[in-house]
Amino acid sequence: MRISLAQITSGQLPAENLDLIATHTRAAAHAGSDLVVFPEATMRCFGGPIRKFAQPLDGEWANAVRTIASDAGITVVAGMFTPAADDRVTNTLLVTGPGIDASYDKIHLFDAFGFAESDTVAPGSNPLVVDIAGVRVGFATCYDIRFPALFQKLGDLGAEVVVVPASWGSGDGKVEQWTLLARARALDSTTFVAACDQAEPAAAEGNAPLGVGHSIVCSPTGEILGQLDATPGMLTIDIHTELVDAVRANLPVLKNRVAFV
């Protein structure tokens, strides 16, 4: 599988962010990628009211992404917001492409570092693994990367690659944590981890998580296969999933782990 991570800076207008998706999806298709991953909150950046921008999965914005993916002939993963039952939204990943139409709702909400995502976002509950270009791909979003059990569950479900769109909060040591966590989760689950963050914005106010860049792809042994800096860019990596079986044969951590009650 060839995968591209599109490290963009989302703006406040969903229509303009569709232009970013179209441009980078075409570039990924031209590079021969099977999958292009955009960050969390691609639809509309954090740092302002998101409820009024939420749309259902069959709404205008998601359908526009489907058209972009169909025209390019590759699978697109993009973060959006969908309405929830209690006047909040869900932080949703749309996964769409040839023969694929799925979604994942972020399970672990970012109630940390002075930010309370749960004030406006309702949590999901169901892990997701889908087949893309013959590869089993699992999904997680941003703060999910701090929770090993989710990645181990995705490994149990057959994931060979875990995609992690994010809008990572800035601060002292946060880039180092991001890199460390991506490598650790790859080791925990013996999967490839492809984590795509929002690029670091030129200016930021308040404590909303707007991204620090440094999108990264790690192997099942925790090796960094590629990483961007803080600025917008595209990272394209070939992933050889036969390594997953080889690593799991030598290091069967999913089989060896003990569940504590």
PDB file of C-alpha atoms in Angstrom:
ATOM      1  CA  MET A   1       0.000   0.000   0.000  1.00  0.00           C
ATOM      2  CA  ARG A   2       1.138   3.518  -0.764  1.00  0.00           C
ATOM      3  CA  ILE A   3      -0.241   6.114   1.641  1.00  0.00           C
ATOM      4  CA  SER A   4      -0.076   9.908   1.613  1.00  0.00           C
ATOM      5  CA  LEU A   5      -0.508  12.099   4.687  1.00  0.00           C
ATOM      6  CA  ALA A   6      -1.789  15.571   3.769  1.00  0.00           C
ATOM      7  CA  GLN A   7      -0.599  17.900   6.527  1.00  0.00           C
ATOM      8  CA  ILE A   8      -2.772  20.966   5.972  1.00  0.00           C
ATOM      9  CA  THR A   9      -4.023  23.911   8.016  1.00  0.00           C
ATOM     10  CA  SER A  10      -7.813  23.875   8.036  1.00  0.00           C
ATOM     11  CA  GLY A  11      -9.647  27.167   8.061  1.00  0.00           C
ATOM     12  CA  GLN A  12     -13.006  28.175   9.456  1.00  0.00           C
ATOM     13  CA  LEU A  13     -14.968  27.735   6.199  1.00  0.00           C
ATOM     14  CA  PRO A  14     -15.840  24.152   5.199  1.00  0.00           C
ATOM     15  CA  ALA A  15     -16.158  25.018   1.502  1.00  0.00           C
ATOM     16  CA  GLU A  16     -12.610  26.387   1.372  1.00  0.00           C
ATOM     17  CA  ASN A  17     -11.333  23.285   3.152  1.00  0.00           C
ATOM     18  CA  LEU A  18     -12.886  21.177   0.385  1.00  0.00           C
ATOM     19  CA  ASP A  19     -10.538  22.934  -2.020  1.00  0.00           C
ATOM     20  CA  LEU A  20      -7.600  21.768   0.111  1.00  0.00           C
ATOM     21  CA  ILE A  21      -8.928  18.213   0.017  1.00  0.00           C
ATOM     22  CA  ALA A  22      -9.345  18.303  -3.755  1.00  0.00           C
ATOM     23  CA  THR A  23      -5.849  19.682  -4.368  1.00  0.00           C
ATOM     24  CA  HIS A  24      -4.065  17.222  -2.094  1.00  0.00           C
ATOM     25  CA  THR A  25      -6.162  14.245  -3.196  1.00  0.00           C
ATOM     26  CA  ARG A  26      -5.214  14.877  -6.809  1.00  0.00           C
ATOM     27  CA  ALA A  27      -1.564  15.135  -5.780  1.00  0.00           C
ATOM     28  CA  ALA A  28      -1.774  11.860  -3.834  1.00  0.00           C
ATOM     29  CA  ALA A  29      -3.424  10.097  -6.764  1.00  0.00           C
ATOM     30  CA  HIS A  30      -0.708  11.443  -9.080  1.00  0.00           C
ATOM     31  CA  ALA A  31       1.877   9.988  -6.665  1.00  0.00           C
ATOM     32  CA  GLY A  32       0.209   6.584  -7.004  1.00  0.00           C
ATOM     33  CA  SER A  33      -1.213   6.430  -3.490  1.00  0.00           C
ATOM     34  CA  ASP A  34      -4.063   4.102  -2.555  1.00  0.00           C
ATOM     35  CA  LEU A  35      -5.022   6.211   0.451  1.00  0.00           C
ATOM     36  CA  VAL A  36      -4.746   9.897   1.349  1.00  0.00           C
ATOM     37  CA  VAL A  37      -5.238  10.938   4.967  1.00  0.00           C
ATOM     38  CA  PHE A  38      -6.237  14.416   6.112  1.00  0.00           C
ATOM     39  CA  PRO A  39      -6.193  15.636   9.716  1.00  0.00           C
ATOM     40  CA  GLU A  40      -8.869  15.728  12.368  1.00  0.00           C
ATOM     41  CA  ALA A  41     -11.137  18.793  11.967  1.00  0.00           C
ATOM     42  CA  THR A  42     -10.425  19.082   8.251  1.00  0.00           C
ATOM     43  CA  MET A  43     -14.000  20.249   7.760  1.00  0.00           C
ATOM     44  CA  ARG A  44     -13.544  23.180  10.130  1.00  0.00           C
ATOM     45  CA  CYS A  45     -10.699  23.952  12.503  1.00  0.00           C
ATOM     46  CA  PHE A  46     -11.086  24.019  16.265  1.00  0.00           C
ATOM     47  CA  GLY A  47     -11.069  27.375  18.030  1.00  0.00           C
ATOM     48  CA  GLY A  48     -14.642  28.514  17.469  1.00  0.00           C
ATOM     49  CA  PRO A  49     -18.247  27.280  17.399  1.00  0.00           C
ATOM     50  CA  ILE A  50     -18.466  23.962  15.585  1.00  0.00           C
ATOM     51  CA  ARG A  51     -22.080  22.924  16.217  1.00  0.00           C
ATOM     52  CA  LYS A  52     -23.485  25.139  13.462  1.00  0.00           C
ATOM     53  CA  PHE A  53     -21.059  23.621  10.947  1.00  0.00           C
ATOM     54  CA  ALA A  54     -21.923  19.987  11.710  1.00  0.00           C
ATOM     55  CA  GLN A  55     -23.527  18.026   8.868  1.00  0.00           C
ATOM     56  CA  PRO A  56     -24.783  14.452   8.590  1.00  0.00           C
ATOM     57  CA  LEU A  57     -22.735  11.841   6.779  1.00  0.00           C
ATOM     58  CA  ASP A  58     -25.096  12.106   3.809  1.00  0.00           C
ATOM     59  CA  GLY A  59     -24.874  15.902   3.786  1.00  0.00           C
ATOM     60  CA  GLU A  60     -23.393  18.289   1.230  1.00  0.00           C
ATOM     61  CA  TRP A  61     -19.868  18.399   2.651  1.00  0.00           C
ATOM     62  CA  ALA A  62     -19.394  14.640   2.978  1.00  0.00           C
ATOM     63  CA  ASN A  63     -20.876  14.072  -0.468  1.00  0.00           C
ATOM     64  CA  ALA A  64     -18.407  16.567  -1.916  1.00  0.00           C
ATOM     65  CA  VAL A  65     -15.555  14.576  -0.352  1.00  0.00           C
ATOM     66  CA  ARG A  66     -17.013  11.406  -1.851  1.00  0.00           C
ATOM     67  CA  THR A  67     -17.001  13.015  -5.283  1.00  0.00           C
ATOM     68  CA  ILE A  68     -13.368  14.102  -4.862  1.00  0.00           C
ATOM     69  CA  ALA A  69     -12.363  10.571  -3.853  1.00  0.00           C
ATOM     70  CA  SER A  70     -14.326   8.999  -6.689  1.00  0.00           C
ATOM     71  CA  ASP A  71     -12.887  11.337  -9.301  1.00  0.00           C
ATOM     72  CA  ALA A  72      -9.326  10.633  -8.102  1.00  0.00           C
ATOM     73  CA  GLY A  73      -9.909   6.897  -7.731  1.00  0.00           C
ATOM     74  CA  ILE A  74      -8.380   6.632  -4.242  1.00  0.00           C
ATOM     75  CA  THR A  75      -9.640   6.428  -0.675  1.00  0.00           C
ATOM     76  CA  VAL A  76      -9.853   9.653   1.332  1.00  0.00           C
ATOM     77  CA  VAL A  77      -9.914   9.955   5.127  1.00  0.00           C
ATOM     78  CA  ALA A  78     -10.968  13.366   6.431  1.00  0.00           C
ATOM     79  CA  GLY A  79     -12.075  14.683   9.808  1.00  0.00           C
ATOM     80  CA  MET A  80     -15.507  16.301  10.039  1.00  0.00           C
ATOM     81  CA  PHE A  81     -18.245  17.017  12.576  1.00  0.00           C
ATOM     82  CA  THR A  82     -21.643  15.320  12.527  1.00  0.00           C
ATOM     83  CA  PRO A  83     -24.698  16.168  14.662  1.00  0.00           C
ATOM     84  CA  ALA A  84     -25.155  14.256  17.932  1.00  0.00           C
ATOM     85  CA  ALA A  85     -28.396  13.591  19.784  1.00  0.00           C
ATOM     86  CA  ASP A  86     -27.728  15.881  22.757  1.00  0.00           C
ATOM     87  CA  ASP A  87     -27.020  19.118  20.852  1.00  0.00           C
ATOM     88  CA  ARG A  88     -23.331  18.279  20.733  1.00  0.00           C
ATOM     89  CA  VAL A  89     -21.494  16.928  17.692  1.00  0.00           C
ATOM     90  CA  THR A  90     -19.449  13.827  17.045  1.00  0.00           C
ATOM     91  CA  ASN A  91     -15.829  14.150  15.941  1.00  0.00           C
ATOM     92  CA  THR A  92     -16.050  11.913  12.887  1.00  0.00           C
ATOM     93  CA  LEU A  93     -13.630  10.483  10.355  1.00  0.00           C
ATOM     94  CA  LEU A  94     -15.164  10.000   6.931  1.00  0.00           C
ATOM     95  CA  VAL A  95     -13.560   7.107   5.048  1.00  0.00           C
ATOM     96  CA  THR A  96     -14.598   7.050   1.409  1.00  0.00           C
ATOM     97  CA  GLY A  97     -13.265   5.736  -1.860  1.00  0.00           C
ATOM     98  CA  PRO A  98     -13.710   2.990  -4.453  1.00  0.00           C
ATOM     99  CA  GLY A  99     -16.051   0.443  -2.853  1.00  0.00           C
ATOM    100  CA  ILE A 100     -15.626   2.005   0.615  1.00  0.00           C
ATOM    101  CA  ASP A 101     -17.931   4.243   2.628  1.00  0.00           C
ATOM    102  CA  ALA A 102     -17.409   4.139   6.396  1.00  0.00           C
ATOM    103  CA  SER A 103     -16.966   6.404   9.394  1.00  0.00           C
ATOM    104  CA  TYR A 104     -15.365   6.426  12.829  1.00  0.00           C
ATOM    105  CA  ASP A 105     -16.441   8.584  15.785  1.00  0.00           C
ATOM    106  CA  LYS A 106     -13.634   9.606  18.152  1.00  0.00           C
ATOM    107  CA  ILE A 107     -13.842   7.591  21.369  1.00  0.00           C
ATOM    108  CA  HIS A 108     -11.455   9.405  23.731  1.00  0.00           C
ATOM    109  CA  LEU A 109     -12.296  13.093  24.038  1.00  0.00           C
ATOM    110  CA  PHE A 110      -9.618  15.694  24.728  1.00  0.00           C
ATOM    111  CA  ASP A 111     -10.485  16.883  28.222  1.00  0.00           C
ATOM    112  CA  ALA A 112      -6.932  17.843  29.115  1.00  0.00           C
ATOM    113  CA  PHE A 113      -4.461  20.730  29.163  1.00  0.00           C
ATOM    114  CA  GLY A 114      -7.268  23.179  29.932  1.00  0.00           C
ATOM    115  CA  PHE A 115      -9.458  22.169  26.954  1.00  0.00           C
ATOM    116  CA  ALA A 116     -12.784  20.329  27.350  1.00  0.00           C
ATOM    117  CA  GLU A 117     -13.743  18.685  24.082  1.00  0.00           C
ATOM    118  CA  SER A 118     -16.627  16.884  25.800  1.00  0.00           C
ATOM    119  CA  ASP A 119     -18.425  20.212  26.289  1.00  0.00           C
ATOM    120  CA  THR A 120     -19.254  20.243  22.587  1.00  0.00           C
ATOM    121  CA  VAL A 121     -18.456  16.709  21.368  1.00  0.00           C
ATOM    122  CA  ALA A 122     -20.135  13.400  22.221  1.00  0.00           C
ATOM    123  CA  PRO A 123     -17.882  10.313  22.328  1.00  0.00           C
ATOM    124  CA  GLY A 124     -18.067   7.388  19.955  1.00  0.00           C
ATOM    125  CA  SER A 125     -17.860   3.789  21.132  1.00  0.00           C
ATOM    126  CA  ASN A 126     -17.093   1.503  18.208  1.00  0.00           C
ATOM    127  CA  PRO A 127     -13.600   0.736  16.833  1.00  0.00           C
ATOM    128  CA  LEU A 128     -13.366   0.595  13.041  1.00  0.00           C
ATOM    129  CA  VAL A 129     -11.265  -1.562  10.724  1.00  0.00           C
ATOM    130  CA  VAL A 130     -11.879  -1.635   6.954  1.00  0.00           C
ATOM    131  CA  ASP A 131     -10.194  -3.160   3.902  1.00  0.00           C
ATOM    132  CA  ILE A 132      -8.415  -0.633   1.672  1.00  0.00           C
ATOM    133  CA  ALA A 133      -6.448  -1.885  -1.336  1.00  0.00           C
ATOM    134  CA  GLY A 134      -6.233  -5.330   0.259  1.00  0.00           C
ATOM    135  CA  VAL A 135      -4.929  -3.993   3.583  1.00  0.00           C
ATOM    136  CA  ARG A 136      -6.766  -4.016   6.893  1.00  0.00           C
ATOM    137  CA  VAL A 137      -6.768  -0.403   8.138  1.00  0.00           C
ATOM    138  CA  GLY A 138      -7.872   0.714  11.601  1.00  0.00           C
ATOM    139  CA  PHE A 139      -8.732   4.229  12.710  1.00  0.00           C
ATOM    140  CA  ALA A 140      -8.131   6.445  15.720  1.00  0.00           C
ATOM    141  CA  THR A 141      -8.292  10.200  16.238  1.00  0.00           C
ATOM    142  CA  CYS A 142      -5.803  12.466  18.010  1.00  0.00           C
ATOM    143  CA  TYR A 143      -6.223  11.977  21.807  1.00  0.00           C
ATOM    144  CA  ASP A 144      -7.024   8.299  21.117  1.00  0.00           C
ATOM    145  CA  ILE A 145      -3.279   7.837  20.563  1.00  0.00           C
ATOM    146  CA  ARG A 146      -2.686   8.069  24.327  1.00  0.00           C
ATOM    147  CA  PHE A 147      -4.731   4.893  24.956  1.00  0.00           C
ATOM    148  CA  PRO A 148      -2.942   1.626  24.099  1.00  0.00           C
ATOM    149  CA  ALA A 149      -6.009  -0.586  24.557  1.00  0.00           C
ATOM    150  CA  LEU A 150      -7.744   0.912  21.517  1.00  0.00           C
ATOM    151  CA  PHE A 151      -4.763   0.153  19.300  1.00  0.00           C
ATOM    152  CA  GLN A 152      -4.489  -3.361  20.704  1.00  0.00           C
ATOM    153  CA  LYS A 153      -8.191  -3.874  19.969  1.00  0.00           C
ATOM    154  CA  LEU A 154      -7.635  -2.699  16.400  1.00  0.00           C
ATOM    155  CA  GLY A 155      -4.788  -5.205  16.152  1.00  0.00           C
ATOM    156  CA  ASP A 156      -7.114  -7.927  17.460  1.00  0.00           C
ATOM    157  CA  LEU A 157      -9.572  -6.946  14.714  1.00  0.00           C
ATOM    158  CA  GLY A 158      -6.888  -7.568  12.122  1.00  0.00           C
ATOM    159  CA  ALA A 159      -5.563  -4.077  11.511  1.00  0.00           C
ATOM    160  CA  GLU A 160      -2.194  -3.996   9.781  1.00  0.00           C
ATOM    161  CA  VAL A 161      -2.118  -0.194   9.600  1.00  0.00           C
ATOM    162  CA  VAL A 162      -3.698   2.301  12.004  1.00  0.00           C
ATOM    163  CA  VAL A 163      -4.434   5.770  10.649  1.00  0.00           C
ATOM    164  CA  VAL A 164      -4.525   8.616  13.194  1.00  0.00           C
ATOM    165  CA  PRO A 165      -5.784  12.008  11.982  1.00  0.00           C
ATOM    166  CA  ALA A 166      -5.139  14.689  14.607  1.00  0.00           C
ATOM    167  CA  SER A 167      -5.287  18.350  15.539  1.00  0.00           C
ATOM    168  CA  TRP A 168      -2.652  18.104  18.259  1.00  0.00           C
ATOM    169  CA  GLY A 169      -2.491  20.732  20.954  1.00  0.00           C
ATOM    170  CA  SER A 170       0.719  22.747  21.198  1.00  0.00           C
ATOM    171  CA  GLY A 171       2.848  23.207  24.318  1.00  0.00           C
ATOM    172  CA  ASP A 172       6.121  22.267  25.938  1.00  0.00           C
ATOM    173  CA  GLY A 173       7.166  18.786  24.920  1.00  0.00           C
ATOM    174  CA  LYS A 174       4.039  18.110  22.860  1.00  0.00           C
ATOM    175  CA  VAL A 175       5.847  17.377  19.593  1.00  0.00           C
ATOM    176  CA  GLU A 176       8.105  14.904  21.405  1.00  0.00           C
ATOM    177  CA  GLN A 177       5.060  13.263  23.004  1.00  0.00           C
ATOM    178  CA  TRP A 178       3.332  12.995  19.626  1.00  0.00           C
ATOM    179  CA  THR A 179       6.311  11.220  18.091  1.00  0.00           C
ATOM    180  CA  LEU A 180       6.831   8.971  21.117  1.00  0.00           C
ATOM    181  CA  LEU A 181       3.164   7.998  21.283  1.00  0.00           C
ATOM    182  CA  ALA A 182       2.983   7.109  17.589  1.00  0.00           C
ATOM    183  CA  ARG A 183       6.010   4.848  17.941  1.00  0.00           C
ATOM    184  CA  ALA A 184       4.702   3.306  21.179  1.00  0.00           C
ATOM    185  CA  ARG A 185       1.284   2.529  19.716  1.00  0.00           C
ATOM    186  CA  ALA A 186       2.936   0.853  16.732  1.00  0.00           C
ATOM    187  CA  LEU A 187       4.849  -1.361  19.159  1.00  0.00           C
ATOM    188  CA  ASP A 188       1.772  -2.012  21.348  1.00  0.00           C
ATOM    189  CA  SER A 189      -0.302  -3.220  18.413  1.00  0.00           C
ATOM    190  CA  THR A 190       2.470  -4.436  16.072  1.00  0.00           C
ATOM    191  CA  THR A 191       0.914  -2.385  13.286  1.00  0.00           C
ATOM    192  CA  PHE A 192       2.101   0.434  11.093  1.00  0.00           C
ATOM    193  CA  VAL A 193       0.899   3.770  12.479  1.00  0.00           C
ATOM    194  CA  ALA A 194       0.285   6.647  10.078  1.00  0.00           C
ATOM    195  CA  ALA A 195      -0.502   9.783  12.081  1.00  0.00           C
ATOM    196  CA  CYS A 196      -1.506  12.937  10.203  1.00  0.00           C
ATOM    197  CA  ASP A 197      -1.631  16.201  12.147  1.00  0.00           C
ATOM    198  CA  GLN A 198      -2.778  19.688  11.266  1.00  0.00           C
ATOM    199  CA  ALA A 199       0.183  21.861  10.308  1.00  0.00           C
ATOM    200  CA  GLU A 200       1.196  24.401  12.922  1.00  0.00           C
ATOM    201  CA  PRO A 201      -0.836  27.578  12.316  1.00  0.00           C
ATOM    202  CA  ALA A 202       0.923  30.868  11.697  1.00  0.00           C
ATOM    203  CA  ALA A 203      -0.876  32.395  14.694  1.00  0.00           C
ATOM    204  CA  ALA A 204      -3.006  30.882  17.437  1.00  0.00           C
ATOM    205  CA  GLU A 205      -5.018  32.274  20.320  1.00  0.00           C
ATOM    206  CA  GLY A 206      -6.506  30.497  23.332  1.00  0.00           C
ATOM    207  CA  ASN A 207      -6.054  26.839  24.198  1.00  0.00           C
ATOM    208  CA  ALA A 208      -7.799  25.164  21.259  1.00  0.00           C
ATOM    209  CA  PRO A 209      -5.763  22.300  19.742  1.00  0.00           C
ATOM    210  CA  LEU A 210      -4.840  23.560  16.277  1.00  0.00           C
ATOM    211  CA  GLY A 211      -1.924  21.311  15.368  1.00  0.00           C
ATOM    212  CA  VAL A 212       1.854  21.133  15.608  1.00  0.00           C
ATOM    213  CA  GLY A 213       2.580  19.304  12.341  1.00  0.00           C
ATOM    214  CA  HIS A 214       5.195  16.531  12.433  1.00  0.00           C
ATOM    215  CA  SER A 215       2.959  13.947  10.762  1.00  0.00           C
ATOM    216  CA  ILE A 216       4.655  10.577  11.029  1.00  0.00           C
ATOM    217  CA  VAL A 217       4.621   7.003   9.762  1.00  0.00           C
ATOM    218  CA  CYS A 218       6.041   4.260  12.026  1.00  0.00           C
ATOM    219  CA  SER A 219       6.688   0.566  11.409  1.00  0.00           C
ATOM    220  CA  PRO A 220       5.467  -2.259  13.699  1.00  0.00           C
ATOM    221  CA  THR A 221       8.888  -2.161  15.358  1.00  0.00           C
ATOM    222  CA  GLY A 222       8.573   1.551  16.135  1.00  0.00           C
ATOM    223  CA  GLU A 223      10.948   2.670  13.382  1.00  0.00           C
ATOM    224  CA  ILE A 224      10.177   6.112  11.942  1.00  0.00           C
ATOM    225  CA  LEU A 225       9.693   5.625   8.199  1.00  0.00           C
ATOM    226  CA  GLY A 226       9.046   9.282   7.478  1.00  0.00           C
ATOM    227  CA  GLN A 227       8.111  12.503   9.244  1.00  0.00           C
ATOM    228  CA  LEU A 228       7.288  16.078   8.239  1.00  0.00           C
ATOM    229  CA  ASP A 229       8.220  19.298  10.015  1.00  0.00           C
ATOM    230  CA  ALA A 230       5.671  21.804  11.371  1.00  0.00           C
ATOM    231  CA  THR A 231       4.756  23.365   8.019  1.00  0.00           C
ATOM    232  CA  PRO A 232       2.140  22.218   5.478  1.00  0.00           C
ATOM    233  CA  GLY A 233       3.263  19.366   3.274  1.00  0.00           C
ATOM    234  CA  MET A 234       2.629  15.856   1.983  1.00  0.00           C
ATOM    235  CA  LEU A 235       4.307  12.671   3.215  1.00  0.00           C
ATOM    236  CA  THR A 236       4.046   9.639   0.906  1.00  0.00           C
ATOM    237  CA  ILE A 237       5.254   6.256   2.135  1.00  0.00           C
ATOM    238  CA  ASP A 238       5.129   2.692   0.791  1.00  0.00           C
ATOM    239  CA  ILE A 239       3.925   0.284   3.470  1.00  0.00           C
ATOM    240  CA  HIS A 240       4.864  -3.385   3.153  1.00  0.00           C
ATOM    241  CA  THR A 241       2.345  -5.197   5.316  1.00  0.00           C
ATOM    242  CA  GLU A 242       4.139  -8.553   5.163  1.00  0.00           C
ATOM    243  CA  LEU A 243       6.318  -7.071   7.901  1.00  0.00           C
ATOM    244  CA  VAL A 244       3.331  -7.209  10.267  1.00  0.00           C
ATOM    245  CA  ASP A 245       3.161 -11.010  10.167  1.00  0.00           C
ATOM    246  CA  ALA A 246       6.918 -11.294  10.560  1.00  0.00           C
ATOM    247  CA  VAL A 247       6.983  -9.002  13.591  1.00  0.00           C
ATOM    248  CA  ARG A 248       3.998 -10.710  15.210  1.00  0.00           C
ATOM    249  CA  ALA A 249       5.677 -14.084  14.789  1.00  0.00           C
ATOM    250  CA  ASN A 250       8.766 -12.857  16.657  1.00  0.00           C
ATOM    251  CA  LEU A 251       7.060 -10.480  19.076  1.00  0.00           C
ATOM    252  CA  PRO A 252       3.503 -11.762  19.748  1.00  0.00           C
ATOM    253  CA  VAL A 253       2.538  -9.065  22.243  1.00  0.00           C
ATOM    254  CA  LEU A 254      -1.142  -9.224  21.272  1.00  0.00           C
ATOM    255  CA  LYS A 255      -1.207 -12.935  22.092  1.00  0.00           C
ATOM    256  CA  ASN A 256       0.993 -12.690  25.176  1.00  0.00           C
ATOM    257  CA  ARG A 257      -0.771  -9.847  26.965  1.00  0.00           C
ATOM    258  CA  VAL A 258      -2.769 -10.580  30.112  1.00  0.00           C
ATOM    259  CA  ALA A 259      -6.092  -8.863  30.831  1.00  0.00           C
ATOM    260  CA  PHE A 260      -6.288  -7.533  34.394  1.00  0.00           C
ATOM    261  CA  VAL A 261      -9.644  -7.262  36.128  1.00  0.00           C
TER     262      VAL A 261
END
